[in-house]
Amino acid sequence: MKKIILAAAFAAMISGTAFADTYSITVTNNLAEELLAPIVVTSTSNDGFIFNGSYVTPAAEEQILTGDPAKVVASIGADMVAVGHGLDGPPSVLLKPGASITFEFETDATSLRILAMVAPTMFPDNYVSNVVDIHATTETIVKLHRFDIGYDEGTKTNTRVSNDAATVVIIRK
C-alpha cells in the first residue's frame, strides 16, 4: 500500500511539472522614423527586474537610455531572457522602421514581457513594451505600446504616449 501511495504522489508531482516550449518571435517596427534597440523577452515573473513601482529599475533604465540590455540580462539571468538584434543603424543592432526580426525563445512561462528602447533620435527616454499571454495558444499577435520614463523631464514616472509602436507575432513551435 505504501508503494502505491508513493507512486501516486510521484505521478501527481510529475504531472504538475511545466515543460518548456520553443517560440518563434517576430517583431516589426511600426514607428515612422525611429529605430528600436535590441528587444528583450522574458517571463512576466521577472518584471521585478524591470519595474520598480511607477518607474524602472536601474538595469532597465540603462537599457532604455543606452540600448544596452546587458544589465537587464545579467540581473534576470541569461538563460531566462532572449534578446533580438536588428541589423540596422550604427552599431548594426537596431531595427529600422518597417523592418522585422525573428528570433527564438525557449520558456515554460505562460506570459511574456517584451521591452525595447526607442533609439533617442527624437526623444531621449522612450521604450516600447507589452505583456503577451502565450498560455494555451499556438499563435499570438500583440502591439507594443510606447512609453516615456520621464528621465529627462525629472518625473521618473512611466507614461504611455502611444499605441501600435511595434507588432509582435509569437508562434509556438
C-alpha atoms as a PDB file:
ATOM      1  CA  MET A   1       0.000   0.000   0.000  1.00  0.00           C
ATOM      2  CA  LYS A   2       2.865   2.356   0.845  1.00  0.00           C
ATOM      3  CA  LYS A   3       4.364   1.825  -2.641  1.00  0.00           C
ATOM      4  CA  ILE A   4       1.039   2.643  -4.298  1.00  0.00           C
ATOM      5  CA  ILE A   5       0.722   5.885  -2.334  1.00  0.00           C
ATOM      6  CA  LEU A   6       4.315   6.877  -3.167  1.00  0.00           C
ATOM      7  CA  ALA A   7       3.774   6.042  -6.842  1.00  0.00           C
ATOM      8  CA  ALA A   8       0.579   8.121  -6.916  1.00  0.00           C
ATOM      9  CA  ALA A   9       2.326  11.058  -5.227  1.00  0.00           C
ATOM     10  CA  PHE A  10       5.218  10.856  -7.699  1.00  0.00           C
ATOM     11  CA  ALA A  11       2.825  10.724 -10.664  1.00  0.00           C
ATOM     12  CA  ALA A  12       0.962  13.768  -9.345  1.00  0.00           C
ATOM     13  CA  MET A  13       4.225  15.651  -8.910  1.00  0.00           C
ATOM     14  CA  ILE A  14       5.370  14.855 -12.452  1.00  0.00           C
ATOM     15  CA  SER A  15       2.032  15.831 -13.998  1.00  0.00           C
ATOM     16  CA  GLY A  16       2.340  19.285 -12.407  1.00  0.00           C
ATOM     17  CA  THR A  17       5.793  19.896 -13.851  1.00  0.00           C
ATOM     18  CA  ALA A  18       5.932  22.593 -16.520  1.00  0.00           C
ATOM     19  CA  PHE A  19       7.699  21.790 -19.744  1.00  0.00           C
ATOM     20  CA  ALA A  20       9.396  24.444 -21.814  1.00  0.00           C
ATOM     21  CA  ASP A  21       8.166  25.276 -25.301  1.00  0.00           C
ATOM     22  CA  THR A  22      10.113  26.976 -28.063  1.00  0.00           C
ATOM     23  CA  TYR A  23       8.599  30.121 -29.530  1.00  0.00           C
ATOM     24  CA  SER A  24       9.377  31.982 -32.739  1.00  0.00           C
ATOM     25  CA  ILE A  25       9.122  35.708 -32.030  1.00  0.00           C
ATOM     26  CA  THR A  26       8.848  38.220 -34.877  1.00  0.00           C
ATOM     27  CA  VAL A  27       8.962  41.931 -34.077  1.00  0.00           C
ATOM     28  CA  THR A  28       8.104  44.576 -36.695  1.00  0.00           C
ATOM     29  CA  ASN A  29       8.914  48.238 -36.074  1.00  0.00           C
ATOM     30  CA  ASN A  30       5.788  50.317 -36.837  1.00  0.00           C
ATOM     31  CA  LEU A  31       7.373  53.684 -35.989  1.00  0.00           C
ATOM     32  CA  ALA A  32       7.539  56.177 -38.864  1.00  0.00           C
ATOM     33  CA  GLU A  33      11.091  57.439 -38.314  1.00  0.00           C
ATOM     34  CA  GLU A  34      12.664  55.890 -35.221  1.00  0.00           C
ATOM     35  CA  LEU A  35      14.657  52.730 -34.707  1.00  0.00           C
ATOM     36  CA  LEU A  36      14.219  50.144 -31.961  1.00  0.00           C
ATOM     37  CA  ALA A  37      17.189  48.923 -29.957  1.00  0.00           C
ATOM     38  CA  PRO A  38      17.697  45.268 -29.008  1.00  0.00           C
ATOM     39  CA  ILE A  39      14.461  43.592 -27.966  1.00  0.00           C
ATOM     40  CA  VAL A  40      14.375  41.786 -24.622  1.00  0.00           C
ATOM     41  CA  VAL A  41      11.873  38.978 -23.993  1.00  0.00           C
ATOM     42  CA  THR A  42      11.402  37.308 -20.609  1.00  0.00           C
ATOM     43  CA  SER A  43       8.693  35.853 -18.403  1.00  0.00           C
ATOM     44  CA  THR A  44       6.454  38.387 -16.669  1.00  0.00           C
ATOM     45  CA  SER A  45       7.560  36.717 -13.433  1.00  0.00           C
ATOM     46  CA  ASN A  46      10.779  38.714 -13.971  1.00  0.00           C
ATOM     47  CA  ASP A  47       9.026  42.109 -14.089  1.00  0.00           C
ATOM     48  CA  GLY A  48      10.594  42.952 -10.712  1.00  0.00           C
ATOM     49  CA  PHE A  49      13.947  43.141 -12.517  1.00  0.00           C
ATOM     50  CA  ILE A  50      12.473  45.683 -14.957  1.00  0.00           C
ATOM     51  CA  PHE A  51       9.969  47.781 -12.990  1.00  0.00           C
ATOM     52  CA  ASN A  52      10.204  49.390  -9.566  1.00  0.00           C
ATOM     53  CA  GLY A  53       6.837  50.886  -8.685  1.00  0.00           C
ATOM     54  CA  SER A  54       5.902  53.538 -11.248  1.00  0.00           C
ATOM     55  CA  TYR A  55       9.464  53.695 -12.593  1.00  0.00           C
ATOM     56  CA  VAL A  56      12.017  51.223 -13.917  1.00  0.00           C
ATOM     57  CA  THR A  57      14.951  49.529 -12.203  1.00  0.00           C
ATOM     58  CA  PRO A  58      18.490  50.889 -12.739  1.00  0.00           C
ATOM     59  CA  ALA A  59      19.218  47.968 -15.101  1.00  0.00           C
ATOM     60  CA  ALA A  60      16.130  48.693 -17.208  1.00  0.00           C
ATOM     61  CA  GLU A  61      16.867  52.424 -17.112  1.00  0.00           C
ATOM     62  CA  GLU A  62      20.259  51.715 -18.660  1.00  0.00           C
ATOM     63  CA  GLN A  63      18.682  49.683 -21.434  1.00  0.00           C
ATOM     64  CA  ILE A  64      16.068  52.348 -22.128  1.00  0.00           C
ATOM     65  CA  LEU A  65      18.606  55.202 -22.148  1.00  0.00           C
ATOM     66  CA  THR A  66      21.507  53.453 -23.927  1.00  0.00           C
ATOM     67  CA  GLY A  67      20.007  50.463 -25.723  1.00  0.00           C
ATOM     68  CA  ASP A  68      22.370  48.077 -23.945  1.00  0.00           C
ATOM     69  CA  PRO A  69      20.409  45.186 -22.399  1.00  0.00           C
ATOM     70  CA  ALA A  70      23.461  43.651 -20.646  1.00  0.00           C
ATOM     71  CA  LYS A  71      22.471  44.694 -17.098  1.00  0.00           C
ATOM     72  CA  VAL A  72      18.853  43.572 -17.505  1.00  0.00           C
ATOM     73  CA  VAL A  73      20.007  40.234 -18.907  1.00  0.00           C
ATOM     74  CA  ALA A  74      22.550  39.805 -16.091  1.00  0.00           C
ATOM     75  CA  SER A  75      20.033  40.665 -13.372  1.00  0.00           C
ATOM     76  CA  ILE A  76      17.410  38.235 -14.704  1.00  0.00           C
ATOM     77  CA  GLY A  77      19.826  35.527 -15.840  1.00  0.00           C
ATOM     78  CA  ALA A  78      20.910  34.890 -19.421  1.00  0.00           C
ATOM     79  CA  ASP A  79      19.061  31.562 -19.581  1.00  0.00           C
ATOM     80  CA  MET A  80      15.771  33.320 -18.725  1.00  0.00           C
ATOM     81  CA  VAL A  81      15.965  36.018 -21.432  1.00  0.00           C
ATOM     82  CA  ALA A  82      16.021  36.204 -25.222  1.00  0.00           C
ATOM     83  CA  VAL A  83      17.485  39.245 -26.959  1.00  0.00           C
ATOM     84  CA  GLY A  84      16.664  40.030 -30.577  1.00  0.00           C
ATOM     85  CA  HIS A  85      19.012  42.290 -32.522  1.00  0.00           C
ATOM     86  CA  GLY A  86      18.166  44.179 -35.687  1.00  0.00           C
ATOM     87  CA  LEU A  87      20.673  44.752 -38.469  1.00  0.00           C
ATOM     88  CA  ASP A  88      20.333  48.485 -38.937  1.00  0.00           C
ATOM     89  CA  GLY A  89      21.979  51.713 -37.865  1.00  0.00           C
ATOM     90  CA  PRO A  90      25.224  52.012 -36.055  1.00  0.00           C
ATOM     91  CA  PRO A  91      26.146  49.664 -34.381  1.00  0.00           C
ATOM     92  CA  SER A  92      24.116  47.295 -36.624  1.00  0.00           C
ATOM     93  CA  VAL A  93      21.839  46.048 -33.822  1.00  0.00           C
ATOM     94  CA  LEU A  94      18.870  48.375 -34.353  1.00  0.00           C
ATOM     95  CA  LEU A  95      15.564  47.707 -36.106  1.00  0.00           C
ATOM     96  CA  LYS A  96      14.611  50.361 -38.669  1.00  0.00           C
ATOM     97  CA  PRO A  97      11.038  51.476 -39.370  1.00  0.00           C
ATOM     98  CA  GLY A  98       9.094  48.847 -41.295  1.00  0.00           C
ATOM     99  CA  ALA A  99      11.727  46.162 -40.725  1.00  0.00           C
ATOM    100  CA  SER A 100      11.206  42.876 -38.876  1.00  0.00           C
ATOM    101  CA  ILE A 101      13.411  40.460 -36.976  1.00  0.00           C
ATOM    102  CA  THR A 102      12.702  36.900 -35.901  1.00  0.00           C
ATOM    103  CA  PHE A 103      14.373  35.017 -33.072  1.00  0.00           C
ATOM    104  CA  GLU A 104      13.561  32.089 -30.795  1.00  0.00           C
ATOM    105  CA  PHE A 105      12.956  31.758 -27.072  1.00  0.00           C
ATOM    106  CA  GLU A 106      12.528  28.598 -25.032  1.00  0.00           C
ATOM    107  CA  THR A 107      10.478  29.047 -21.875  1.00  0.00           C
ATOM    108  CA  ASP A 108       7.887  27.456 -19.628  1.00  0.00           C
ATOM    109  CA  ALA A 109       6.306  30.866 -18.963  1.00  0.00           C
ATOM    110  CA  THR A 110       2.627  31.488 -19.648  1.00  0.00           C
ATOM    111  CA  SER A 111       3.062  35.211 -20.283  1.00  0.00           C
ATOM    112  CA  LEU A 112       5.982  37.205 -21.625  1.00  0.00           C
ATOM    113  CA  ARG A 113       7.247  40.767 -21.195  1.00  0.00           C
ATOM    114  CA  ILE A 114       8.689  42.383 -24.326  1.00  0.00           C
ATOM    115  CA  LEU A 115      10.829  45.508 -23.924  1.00  0.00           C
ATOM    116  CA  ALA A 116      12.988  47.600 -26.278  1.00  0.00           C
ATOM    117  CA  MET A 117      14.478  51.067 -26.315  1.00  0.00           C
ATOM    118  CA  VAL A 118      13.304  53.568 -28.918  1.00  0.00           C
ATOM    119  CA  ALA A 119      16.561  54.996 -30.292  1.00  0.00           C
ATOM    120  CA  PRO A 120      16.938  58.545 -28.910  1.00  0.00           C
ATOM    121  CA  THR A 121      16.979  60.375 -32.243  1.00  0.00           C
ATOM    122  CA  MET A 122      13.780  62.291 -31.408  1.00  0.00           C
ATOM    123  CA  PHE A 123      13.081  61.613 -27.721  1.00  0.00           C
ATOM    124  CA  PRO A 124      15.781  60.641 -25.208  1.00  0.00           C
ATOM    125  CA  ASP A 125      13.937  58.273 -22.876  1.00  0.00           C
ATOM    126  CA  ASN A 126      11.265  56.226 -24.634  1.00  0.00           C
ATOM    127  CA  TYR A 127      10.725  52.490 -24.860  1.00  0.00           C
ATOM    128  CA  VAL A 128       8.175  50.028 -26.207  1.00  0.00           C
ATOM    129  CA  SER A 129       6.682  47.196 -24.191  1.00  0.00           C
ATOM    130  CA  ASN A 130       3.711  44.955 -23.575  1.00  0.00           C
ATOM    131  CA  VAL A 131       2.723  41.696 -21.916  1.00  0.00           C
ATOM    132  CA  VAL A 132       1.844  38.753 -24.141  1.00  0.00           C
ATOM    133  CA  ASP A 133      -0.295  35.882 -22.872  1.00  0.00           C
ATOM    134  CA  ILE A 134       1.042  32.738 -24.564  1.00  0.00           C
ATOM    135  CA  HIS A 135      -0.904  30.287 -22.419  1.00  0.00           C
ATOM    136  CA  ALA A 136      -2.885  27.738 -24.440  1.00  0.00           C
ATOM    137  CA  THR A 137      -2.323  29.446 -27.797  1.00  0.00           C
ATOM    138  CA  THR A 138      -0.214  28.437 -30.766  1.00  0.00           C
ATOM    139  CA  GLU A 139      -0.057  31.918 -32.297  1.00  0.00           C
ATOM    140  CA  THR A 140      -0.425  35.311 -30.661  1.00  0.00           C
ATOM    141  CA  ILE A 141      -0.268  38.782 -32.197  1.00  0.00           C
ATOM    142  CA  VAL A 142       0.115  41.849 -29.990  1.00  0.00           C
ATOM    143  CA  LYS A 143       1.023  45.524 -30.383  1.00  0.00           C
ATOM    144  CA  LEU A 144       3.766  47.119 -28.313  1.00  0.00           C
ATOM    145  CA  HIS A 145       2.906  50.401 -26.617  1.00  0.00           C
ATOM    146  CA  ARG A 146       5.307  53.323 -26.389  1.00  0.00           C
ATOM    147  CA  PHE A 147       6.230  54.757 -23.001  1.00  0.00           C
ATOM    148  CA  ASP A 148       8.233  57.729 -21.709  1.00  0.00           C
ATOM    149  CA  ILE A 149      10.101  57.080 -18.431  1.00  0.00           C
ATOM    150  CA  GLY A 150      10.261  60.789 -17.581  1.00  0.00           C
ATOM    151  CA  TYR A 151      14.027  60.703 -17.103  1.00  0.00           C
ATOM    152  CA  ASP A 152      14.801  63.924 -18.979  1.00  0.00           C
ATOM    153  CA  GLU A 153      11.736  65.651 -17.505  1.00  0.00           C
ATOM    154  CA  GLY A 154      12.778  64.697 -13.973  1.00  0.00           C
ATOM    155  CA  THR A 155       9.482  62.942 -13.165  1.00  0.00           C
ATOM    156  CA  LYS A 156      10.846  59.373 -13.374  1.00  0.00           C
ATOM    157  CA  THR A 157       7.365  58.004 -14.000  1.00  0.00           C
ATOM    158  CA  ASN A 158       6.278  55.629 -16.781  1.00  0.00           C
ATOM    159  CA  THR A 159       3.729  57.288 -19.037  1.00  0.00           C
ATOM    160  CA  ARG A 160       2.149  55.652 -22.080  1.00  0.00           C
ATOM    161  CA  VAL A 161       2.493  58.007 -25.027  1.00  0.00           C
ATOM    162  CA  SER A 162       1.168  55.895 -27.915  1.00  0.00           C
ATOM    163  CA  ASN A 163      -0.040  52.505 -29.064  1.00  0.00           C
ATOM    164  CA  ASP A 164       0.955  50.377 -32.052  1.00  0.00           C
ATOM    165  CA  ALA A 165       4.680  51.217 -31.964  1.00  0.00           C
ATOM    166  CA  ALA A 166       5.562  47.670 -32.998  1.00  0.00           C
ATOM    167  CA  THR A 167       3.802  44.420 -33.855  1.00  0.00           C
ATOM    168  CA  VAL A 168       4.847  41.114 -32.304  1.00  0.00           C
ATOM    169  CA  VAL A 169       3.882  37.688 -33.633  1.00  0.00           C
ATOM    170  CA  ILE A 170       4.666  34.742 -31.360  1.00  0.00           C
ATOM    171  CA  ILE A 171       4.275  31.185 -32.644  1.00  0.00           C
ATOM    172  CA  ARG A 172       4.700  28.078 -30.506  1.00  0.00           C
ATOM    173  CA  LYS A 173       6.837  25.588 -32.418  1.00  0.00           C
END
